[in-house]
Structures are given as structure tokens and as C-alpha cells.
């Protein structure tokens, strides 16, 4: 079956520093690559996404880069703030028409 | 923006009883709905994919006779946990989309506690 892994599983950064989370997937037919932020007890929120015909996308402090050949995509957060603290999930849309969530990364931004 | 609701938000039930969770797309027609389960400090695990008017597709290891899914209209899907046991206690989240490889919109989730 499809395999989706995230690294690191936990990440602590100082406020103002950058954070990078990598998502590696196995299904070469995946064509849509979203990142979600989930706060405790809440639903996942889409923060950025990218499609397979684009290599990079940026939205203010958040960016996503995609390497389809190597089958990984990464979330980049610059100028981190305490409110960025949450669990982040990637969820590539597979060739079997479903989203497979990654293992999750707990980000802690230290003030 | 697209809004998905879930009801109830939390439910406590006795072991052996059945619980129904509703997922509604309020302002768009959802051709596909997904049901996930999330245990504490774990990722979202896809349980099944539900398409309007057809039988749900269950993921490996998910008992279709225990987790009954009905997607009778383009705005409503239901998940019924039959004969619930304490190990079924979890956070159940639905999401809805209007097509393949499109943005999915999540419901707020239902926290189920089986005593």
C-alpha cells in the first residue's frame, strides 16, 4: 500500500527561526500535495498545497517545494511565531483517489 | 468558503450500543466524502471513501459490518459504529470534496467515548 513518512517527528525552533518538514511518499501517481496544520482537538486546516505541474509555491511565510522525481515535498515556515506551534501533516492524494496522511510533525516554537 | 458540519461533536455511549455520526456539506455538493479515525497523538487514518449513491470503499483492516457508511445524498454521509466497544473510542473526522484531487474540507470531528 501507499507509504507516507514525515521527518522530523518533532521539531523545536526559536521564535523567528525557520522550520522545514519533509514528506516522503511512495505512490508515483500522486498528483496533489497538501499540508495541514492541526491544533489539539481541532480539525486539520489546509495551509498550503501544490500540484504536480509546479515545483514551488509560496504564501507569505509559508512555502512548499516538490520533487516529483525523488517523491518528496517539503513545508517551509519562515519567521516562526508561537502560534505556529501545532502538529503538521502532509497528505498526498494518491493514484487510488484518496488522501494518505503522513505520520505527523509536532512543531514547537519557543518564545 | 466550503463548510462541512458533523453531528454530534461528542458522544458517550455504553459498550454494545450503536452510534451514528452525520457529516454534512452545507454549501456545496460533495461527490466524495472520506471518513477518518484519529487516536491520541497519532495521525489521521483513512477508514473509508464514500461516493454518493454507491457502496463505500473500506480500507484494509476496517470492518465494513462494524462501521456502516451511508452516502444517500450529495450533502450527507453517515457513519454508524455498531456494537461499540471501548477500543472504538476515538476522534472521528469526515471530509468532503467535489471531485478527484480537489481540496477536501474537514468537518469539526466527533469525539466518541465508549464506556
XYZ file of N, CA and C in Angstrom:
678
model
N 0.815 -1.199 0.000
C 0.000 0.000 0.000
C 0.851 1.252 0.000
N 0.201 2.378 -0.061
C 0.941 3.642 -0.085
C 1.603 3.892 1.266
N 2.761 4.500 1.209
C 3.514 4.797 2.415
C 3.868 6.265 2.410
N 3.552 6.970 3.510
C 3.862 8.397 3.611
C 4.559 8.645 4.938
N 5.750 9.172 4.878
C 6.516 9.430 6.093
C 6.906 10.895 6.188
N 6.986 11.377 7.393
C 7.406 12.752 7.638
C 8.631 12.765 8.543
N 9.485 13.747 8.297
C 10.642 13.937 9.153
C 10.903 15.431 9.327
N 11.206 15.874 10.524
C 11.305 15.061 11.730
C 9.920 14.813 12.344
N 9.854 13.983 13.374
C 8.579 13.755 14.052
C 8.295 14.867 15.061
N 9.335 15.455 15.610
C 9.186 16.629 16.466
C 10.254 17.642 16.090
N 9.916 18.915 16.277
C 10.825 19.987 15.884
C 10.608 21.165 16.814
N 11.672 21.603 17.453
C 11.609 22.785 18.316
C 12.515 23.853 17.714
N 11.960 25.038 17.553
C 12.742 26.151 16.997
C 12.515 27.390 17.835
N 13.454 28.306 17.805
C 13.298 29.586 18.469
C 12.418 30.494 17.613
N 11.620 31.281 18.279
C 10.777 32.237 17.560
C 11.630 33.066 16.596
N 11.142 33.184 15.370
C 11.875 33.943 14.355
C 12.731 33.082 13.447
N 13.039 31.868 13.898
C 13.815 30.959 13.062
C 12.907 30.291 12.024
N 13.533 29.544 11.120
C 12.783 28.823 10.098
C 12.597 27.362 10.495
N 11.553 26.753 9.949
C 11.277 25.326 10.183
C 11.031 24.656 8.839
N 11.566 23.467 8.696
C 11.378 22.705 7.459
C 10.939 21.288 7.818
N 9.873 20.838 7.190
C 9.355 19.492 7.412
C 9.297 18.790 6.059
N 9.786 17.582 6.015
C 9.857 16.844 4.757
C 8.870 15.689 4.758
N 8.225 15.484 3.622
C 7.255 14.402 3.450
C 7.700 13.526 2.288
N 7.862 12.257 2.542
C 8.275 11.307 1.507
C 7.129 10.339 1.248
N 6.784 10.146 -0.020
C 5.665 9.275 -0.359
C 6.116 8.220 -1.355
N 5.292 7.186 -1.494
C 5.717 6.070 -2.338
C 4.957 5.979 -3.665
N 3.751 6.553 -3.733
C 2.916 6.396 -4.923
C 3.311 7.422 -5.995
N 3.914 6.962 -7.049
C 4.379 7.861 -8.106
C 3.221 8.493 -8.872
N 2.007 7.970 -8.699
C 0.839 8.538 -9.369
C 0.216 9.694 -8.582
N 0.726 9.997 -7.414
C 0.196 11.125 -6.637
C 0.356 12.410 -7.432
N -0.683 13.267 -7.383
C -0.633 14.474 -8.202
C -1.083 15.737 -7.474
N -1.359 15.633 -6.186
C -1.799 16.794 -5.400
C -1.203 16.641 -4.013
N -0.581 17.722 -3.520
C 0.241 17.601 -2.314
C -0.078 18.723 -1.325
N -0.985 18.475 -0.395
C -1.343 19.497 0.598
C -0.607 19.308 1.922
N -0.519 20.399 2.654
C -0.031 20.389 4.029
C -1.148 20.900 4.927
N -1.322 20.222 6.089
C -2.353 20.602 7.040
C -1.727 20.922 8.384
N -2.368 21.840 9.089
C -1.993 22.196 10.454
C -3.136 21.762 11.357
N -2.818 21.042 12.427
C -3.866 20.607 13.344
C -3.510 21.012 14.764
N -4.400 21.779 15.357
C -4.255 22.134 16.764
C -5.031 21.123 17.586
N -4.688 21.019 18.851
C -5.219 19.982 19.719
C -6.746 19.975 19.730
N -7.320 18.834 19.393
C -8.772 18.685 19.442
C -9.534 19.334 18.302
N -8.787 19.868 17.329
C -9.444 20.579 16.226
C -9.298 19.806 14.912
N -10.028 20.268 13.912
C -9.906 19.658 12.600
C -8.625 20.118 11.913
N -8.103 19.348 10.970
C -6.936 19.807 10.194
C -7.325 21.007 9.332
N -6.399 21.954 9.224
C -6.610 23.137 8.387
C -5.604 23.115 7.258
N -6.084 23.280 6.057
C -5.187 23.363 4.907
C -4.398 24.669 4.980
N -3.075 24.579 4.918
C -2.267 25.795 4.968
C -1.597 26.105 3.637
N -1.295 25.089 2.874
C -0.738 25.308 1.542
C -0.796 24.000 0.770
N -0.897 24.106 -0.543
C -0.913 22.906 -1.368
C -0.193 23.180 -2.684
N 0.174 22.124 -3.365
C 0.870 22.260 -4.634
C 0.449 21.109 -5.535
N 0.405 21.400 -6.830
C 0.044 20.356 -7.779
C 1.285 19.916 -8.526
N 1.174 18.784 -9.193
C 2.381 18.129 -9.712
C 3.018 18.865 -10.879
N 2.373 19.863 -11.429
C 2.982 20.588 -12.538
C 3.738 21.828 -12.059
N 3.870 21.959 -10.727
C 4.551 23.125 -10.159
C 5.629 22.640 -9.210
N 6.783 23.323 -9.145
C 7.859 22.885 -8.278
C 7.889 23.582 -6.928
N 7.327 24.793 -6.885
C 7.377 25.560 -5.650
C 6.197 26.518 -5.597
N 5.721 26.736 -4.377
C 4.624 27.691 -4.182
C 4.834 28.381 -2.852
N 4.564 29.678 -2.825
C 4.803 30.440 -1.598
C 3.575 31.272 -1.250
N 3.304 31.359 0.045
C 2.197 32.176 0.534
C 2.666 32.832 1.825
N 3.151 34.047 1.697
C 3.676 34.822 2.827
C 4.802 34.046 3.518
N 4.626 33.621 4.767
C 5.729 32.968 5.489
C 5.818 31.467 5.198
N 4.884 30.955 4.422
C 4.809 29.516 4.186
C 5.112 29.203 2.727
N 5.881 28.146 2.513
C 6.181 27.711 1.148
C 6.198 26.190 1.106
N 5.949 25.659 -0.074
C 6.044 24.219 -0.291
C 6.874 23.996 -1.538
N 7.772 23.021 -1.461
C 8.577 22.638 -2.615
C 8.321 21.176 -2.925
N 8.328 20.839 -4.170
C 8.005 19.494 -4.613
C 9.108 18.935 -5.495
N 9.530 17.711 -5.205
C 10.459 16.992 -6.067
C 9.780 15.682 -6.455
N 9.124 15.684 -7.606
C 8.357 14.501 -8.001
C 9.248 13.336 -8.347
N 10.410 13.624 -8.884
C 11.322 12.544 -9.255
C 11.742 11.757 -8.022
N 12.072 12.478 -6.966
C 12.504 11.847 -5.723
C 11.336 11.487 -4.820
N 10.139 11.879 -5.176
C 8.910 11.605 -4.423
C 8.978 12.164 -3.010
N 9.239 13.438 -2.925
C 9.114 14.102 -1.630
C 8.737 15.566 -1.835
N 8.089 16.121 -0.825
C 7.772 17.549 -0.832
C 7.931 18.074 0.592
N 8.259 19.346 0.677
C 8.621 19.920 1.969
C 7.836 21.177 2.269
N 7.592 21.370 3.559
C 6.945 22.573 4.069
C 8.015 23.458 4.694
N 8.008 24.727 4.313
C 8.959 25.683 4.851
C 8.181 26.803 5.538
N 8.503 27.049 6.802
C 7.886 28.159 7.532
C 9.016 29.091 7.956
N 8.941 30.336 7.535
C 9.956 31.318 7.929
C 9.399 32.223 9.021
N 10.311 32.865 9.731
C 9.936 33.816 10.798
C 8.865 33.205 11.706
N 9.166 32.035 12.242
C 8.168 31.316 13.039
C 7.699 32.127 14.240
N 6.432 31.889 14.582
C 5.796 32.570 15.710
C 5.207 31.519 16.639
N 4.995 31.851 17.914
C 4.439 30.857 18.853
C 3.136 30.233 18.353
N 2.328 30.997 17.636
C 1.053 30.454 17.139
C 1.232 29.451 15.997
N 2.453 29.295 15.531
C 2.727 28.243 14.541
C 2.860 26.878 15.219
N 2.949 26.858 16.536
C 3.074 25.600 17.267
C 1.817 24.764 17.056
N 2.016 23.546 16.566
C 0.892 22.665 16.226
C 1.483 21.366 15.673
N 0.598 20.482 15.250
C 1.037 19.280 14.538
C 0.752 19.490 13.059
N 1.730 19.184 12.232
C 1.601 19.374 10.788
C 1.591 18.017 10.091
N 0.668 17.890 9.150
C 0.541 16.650 8.385
C 0.618 16.939 6.888
N 1.345 16.095 6.175
C 1.210 16.091 4.723
C 0.190 15.014 4.374
N -0.440 15.135 3.224
C -1.468 14.165 2.830
C -1.553 14.071 1.308
N -0.541 13.491 0.675
C -0.594 13.399 -0.788
C -1.812 12.632 -1.268
N -2.382 13.139 -2.360
C -3.545 12.493 -2.970
C -3.023 11.418 -3.894
N -3.392 10.180 -3.596
C -2.767 9.059 -4.289
C -3.453 8.756 -5.607
N -2.810 7.887 -6.380
C -3.384 7.446 -7.635
C -4.628 6.599 -7.445
N -4.879 6.161 -6.226
C -6.093 5.378 -5.924
C -7.191 6.286 -5.382
N -7.084 7.592 -5.637
C -8.135 8.567 -5.326
C -8.447 8.658 -3.843
N -7.422 8.779 -3.045
C -7.632 9.006 -1.629
C -6.412 9.718 -1.067
N -6.629 10.378 0.076
C -5.562 11.095 0.750
C -4.952 10.175 1.798
N -3.630 10.076 1.773
C -2.937 9.281 2.778
C -2.146 10.241 3.654
N -2.495 10.309 4.918
C -1.850 11.247 5.824
C -0.489 10.738 6.270
N 0.434 11.671 6.364
C 1.754 11.348 6.870
C 1.714 11.117 8.372
N 2.859 10.785 8.900
C 2.981 10.409 10.306
C 2.901 11.601 11.255
N 3.014 12.806 10.732
C 2.845 13.994 11.556
C 4.158 14.530 12.123
N 4.216 15.846 12.271
C 5.366 16.521 12.874
C 4.860 17.514 13.900
N 5.327 17.347 15.117
C 4.920 18.280 16.181
C 5.929 19.416 16.219
N 5.478 20.608 15.875
C 6.333 21.800 15.875
C 6.088 22.617 17.124
N 7.166 22.955 17.792
C 7.082 23.815 18.964
C 7.957 25.037 18.717
N 7.347 26.199 18.782
C 8.081 27.440 18.597
C 8.267 28.069 19.969
N 9.514 28.220 20.357
C 9.850 28.715 21.681
C 9.976 30.230 21.663
N 9.239 30.877 22.546
C 9.263 32.351 22.592
C 10.520 32.881 23.263
N -16.565 30.282 1.805
C -15.812 29.050 1.747
C -16.678 27.840 2.013
N -16.198 26.676 1.626
C -16.960 25.447 1.815
C -17.010 25.071 3.293
N -18.182 24.689 3.758
C -18.373 24.363 5.162
C -18.894 22.939 5.293
N -18.266 22.196 6.188
C -18.686 20.831 6.485
C -18.997 20.751 7.979
N -20.147 20.215 8.284
C -20.517 20.076 9.694
C -20.566 18.599 10.068
N -20.419 18.346 11.349
C -20.523 16.993 11.877
C -21.385 17.031 13.122
N -22.168 15.987 13.289
C -23.024 15.912 14.469
C -23.130 14.475 14.929
N -22.971 14.202 16.212
C -22.710 15.158 17.291
C -21.226 15.504 17.369
N -20.881 16.493 18.173
C -19.477 16.857 18.350
C -18.803 15.910 19.340
N -19.570 15.429 20.295
C -19.049 14.413 21.193
C -20.176 13.533 21.676
N -19.855 12.279 21.929
C -20.877 11.341 22.376
C -20.244 10.317 23.308
N -20.982 10.019 24.348
C -20.584 8.972 25.285
C -21.651 7.892 25.230
N -21.240 6.664 25.070
C -22.223 5.589 24.983
C -21.725 4.367 25.744
N -22.644 3.470 25.991
C -22.303 2.237 26.690
C -21.821 1.191 25.696
N -20.971 0.328 26.157
C -20.458 -0.759 25.321
C -21.612 -1.609 24.793
N -21.574 -1.909 23.509
C -22.613 -2.734 22.902
C -23.665 -1.951 22.152
N -23.714 -0.649 22.364
C -24.704 0.179 21.665
C -24.128 0.683 20.345
N -25.003 1.234 19.511
C -24.582 1.776 18.219
C -24.659 3.289 18.243
N -23.781 3.897 17.518
C -23.709 5.358 17.458
C -23.651 5.804 16.002
N -24.471 6.793 15.669
C -24.473 7.326 14.307
C -23.877 8.724 14.292
N -22.967 8.960 13.357
C -22.343 10.269 13.191
C -22.710 10.797 11.805
N -23.159 12.043 11.757
C -23.546 12.655 10.486
C -22.499 13.643 10.007
N -22.301 13.654 8.719
C -21.378 14.591 8.081
C -22.129 15.281 6.944
N -22.208 16.613 7.005
C -22.962 17.359 6.003
C -22.107 18.430 5.341
N -22.218 18.528 4.045
C -21.627 19.652 3.334
C -22.736 20.697 3.214
N -22.497 21.890 3.763
C -23.577 22.864 3.913
C -23.781 23.753 2.689
N -22.740 24.014 1.944
C -22.890 24.966 0.846
C -22.291 24.468 -0.458
N -22.094 23.180 -0.565
C -21.635 22.619 -1.837
C -22.042 21.153 -1.900
N -22.010 20.610 -3.100
C -22.362 19.215 -3.282
C -21.093 18.374 -3.261
N -21.071 17.426 -2.351
C -19.883 16.600 -2.152
C -20.064 15.254 -2.838
N -19.350 15.058 -3.921
C -19.456 13.778 -4.607
C -18.706 12.691 -3.847
N -17.712 13.111 -3.085
C -16.918 12.144 -2.322
C -16.762 12.632 -0.889
N -16.943 11.725 0.040
C -16.666 12.029 1.442
C -15.725 10.956 1.969
N -14.829 11.383 2.837
C -13.861 10.483 3.450
C -14.100 10.440 4.954
N -13.961 9.259 5.531
C -14.070 9.104 6.980
C -12.711 8.684 7.540
N -12.285 9.418 8.583
C -11.005 9.153 9.215
C -11.224 8.875 10.698
N -10.257 8.192 11.270
C -10.228 7.986 12.715
C -8.851 8.430 13.193
N -8.843 9.101 14.340
C -7.580 9.596 14.880
C -7.505 9.278 16.360
N -6.549 8.438 16.725
C -6.296 8.147 18.129
C -5.350 9.225 18.668
N -5.326 9.402 20.007
C -4.495 10.461 20.594
C -3.044 10.389 20.139
N -2.523 11.535 19.757
C -1.125 11.703 19.351
C -0.755 10.853 18.143
N -1.745 10.518 17.337
C -1.476 9.763 16.124
C -2.010 10.513 14.911
N -1.698 9.981 13.749
C -2.130 10.599 12.505
C -3.588 10.242 12.209
N -4.123 10.879 11.188
C -5.452 10.519 10.716
C -5.331 9.246 9.868
N -6.170 8.271 10.194
C -6.167 7.021 9.445
C -7.452 6.958 8.630
N -7.315 6.837 7.321
C -8.485 6.746 6.466
C -9.201 5.431 6.729
N -10.516 5.538 6.980
C -11.320 4.337 7.203
C -11.999 3.902 5.905
N -12.592 4.880 5.221
C -13.350 4.535 4.021
C -13.581 5.769 3.171
N -13.805 5.513 1.905
C -14.163 6.552 0.944
C -15.606 6.312 0.533
N -16.394 7.367 0.599
C -17.822 7.250 0.345
C -18.220 8.089 -0.860
N -18.816 7.471 -1.834
C -19.308 8.186 -3.008
C -20.833 8.135 -3.030
N -21.440 9.246 -3.367
C -22.889 9.351 -3.360
C -23.527 8.299 -4.236
N -24.466 7.580 -3.653
C -25.242 6.604 -4.410
C -24.576 5.267 -4.614
N -23.391 5.063 -4.083
C -22.739 3.767 -4.256
C -22.165 3.294 -2.923
N -21.748 2.059 -2.900
C -21.202 1.498 -1.658
C -19.851 2.118 -1.345
N -19.595 2.237 -0.065
C -18.323 2.816 0.364
C -17.180 1.835 0.107
N -16.013 2.391 -0.082
C -14.796 1.588 -0.241
C -14.015 1.657 1.057
N -13.850 0.516 1.696
C -13.204 0.476 3.002
C -11.708 0.182 2.861
N -10.946 0.754 3.773
C -9.517 0.482 3.799
C -9.267 -0.889 4.437
N -8.108 -1.425 4.101
C -7.747 -2.730 4.646
C -7.754 -2.684 6.169
N -8.361 -3.687 6.780
C -8.402 -3.767 8.228
C -9.598 -3.082 8.866
N -10.407 -2.379 8.088
C -11.597 -1.715 8.623
C -12.808 -2.604 8.344
N -13.515 -2.993 9.404
C -14.643 -3.917 9.247
C -15.870 -3.173 8.726
N -16.303 -3.526 7.539
C -17.424 -2.810 6.944
C -18.729 -3.094 7.653
N -18.840 -4.253 8.312
C -20.073 -4.570 9.029
C -20.130 -3.875 10.388
N -19.002 -3.399 10.843
C -18.976 -2.705 12.123
C -19.111 -1.190 11.917
N -18.517 -0.693 10.859
C -18.567 0.742 10.554
C -19.380 0.916 9.270
N -20.685 1.147 9.490
C -21.603 1.254 8.353
C -21.614 2.676 7.829
N -21.382 2.807 6.536
C -21.357 4.130 5.929
C -22.452 4.219 4.876
N -23.195 5.322 4.958
C -24.253 5.586 4.003
C -24.071 6.974 3.426
N -24.116 7.088 2.110
C -23.937 8.393 1.448
C -25.121 8.561 0.505
N -26.265 8.860 1.107
C -27.517 8.836 0.367
C -27.760 10.073 -0.488
N -27.079 11.162 -0.161
C -27.285 12.373 -0.953
C -25.953 13.079 -1.139
N -25.952 14.106 -1.960
C -24.713 14.838 -2.240
C -24.285 15.750 -1.096
N -25.095 15.790 -0.037
C -24.731 16.661 1.076
C -24.668 15.935 2.413
N -24.911 14.630 2.426
C -24.969 13.924 3.696
C -24.355 12.529 3.596
N -23.443 12.262 4.529
C -22.927 10.916 4.706
C -23.001 10.584 6.186
N -23.311 9.340 6.505
C -23.365 8.937 7.902
C -22.455 7.742 8.150
N -21.880 7.746 9.347
C -21.065 6.626 9.816
C -21.726 6.079 11.064
N -22.064 4.803 11.059
C -22.648 4.174 12.234
C -21.654 3.167 12.791
N -21.271 3.390 14.034
C -20.399 2.439 14.724
C -21.325 1.460 15.438
N -21.365 0.236 14.971
C -22.283 -0.751 15.544
C -21.601 -1.522 16.665
N -22.387 -1.853 17.686
C -21.877 -2.609 18.827
C -20.525 -2.052 19.283
N -20.560 -0.802 19.657
C -19.320 -0.103 20.013
C -18.673 -0.712 21.252
N -17.343 -0.722 21.257
C -16.566 -1.199 22.393
C -15.564 -0.120 22.790
N -15.011 -0.208 23.995
C -14.080 0.834 24.445
C -12.942 1.107 23.461
N -12.483 0.104 22.754
C -11.380 0.320 21.801
C -11.805 1.131 20.579
N -13.121 1.353 20.414
C -13.613 2.213 19.326
C -13.590 3.685 19.719
N -13.295 3.959 20.989
C -13.209 5.337 21.436
C -12.121 6.053 20.650
N -12.478 7.150 20.027
C -11.527 7.846 19.156
C -12.154 9.163 18.691
N -11.391 9.879 17.898
C -11.851 11.115 17.255
C -12.146 10.754 15.805
N -13.401 10.902 15.407
C -13.804 10.544 14.043
C -14.019 11.840 13.254
N -13.361 11.943 12.111
C -13.435 13.160 11.301
C -13.847 12.798 9.877
N -14.753 13.568 9.333
C -15.109 13.375 7.937
C -14.534 14.529 7.117
N -14.381 14.296 5.840
C -14.033 15.384 4.941
C -14.826 15.203 3.660
N -15.033 16.294 2.961
C -15.841 16.249 1.747
C -15.129 16.986 0.632
N -15.274 16.466 -0.563
C -14.687 17.103 -1.728
C -15.648 17.019 -2.881
N -15.373 17.873 -3.878
C -16.285 17.898 -5.013
C -15.711 17.219 -6.235
N -14.558 16.573 -6.063
C -14.020 15.860 -7.206
C -12.672 15.266 -6.875
N -12.118 14.512 -7.763
C -10.822 13.885 -7.545
C -9.733 14.952 -7.486
N -8.783 14.735 -6.589
C -7.622 15.616 -6.444
C -8.010 17.065 -6.202
N -9.141 17.280 -5.545
C -9.532 18.629 -5.183
C -9.347 18.820 -3.682
N -9.368 20.067 -3.281
C -9.259 20.361 -1.864
C -10.375 19.671 -1.106
N -10.032 19.053 -0.002
C -11.055 18.455 0.846
C -11.285 19.366 2.035
N -12.536 19.390 2.459
C -12.937 20.257 3.560
C -13.350 19.371 4.729
N -12.741 19.635 5.870
C -12.945 18.771 7.023
C -14.110 19.237 7.895
N -14.808 18.255 8.449
C -15.759 18.555 9.498
C -15.002 18.780 10.798
N -15.678 19.263 11.830
C -15.017 19.572 13.108
C -14.676 18.339 13.930
N -15.156 17.176 13.523
C -14.834 15.956 14.243
C -15.856 15.589 15.299
N -15.895 14.299 15.617
C -16.769 13.766 16.671
C -15.911 12.935 17.608
N -15.963 13.320 18.877
C -15.193 12.556 19.858
C -16.117 11.509 20.467
N -15.780 10.249 20.261
C -16.579 9.134 20.768
C -15.881 8.487 21.954
N -16.632 8.345 23.042
C -16.128 7.647 24.220
C -17.087 6.510 24.534
N -16.567 5.293 24.504
C -17.384 4.113 24.787
C -16.997 3.580 26.160
N -17.985 3.519 27.043
C -17.712 3.081 28.420
C -17.916 1.589 28.588
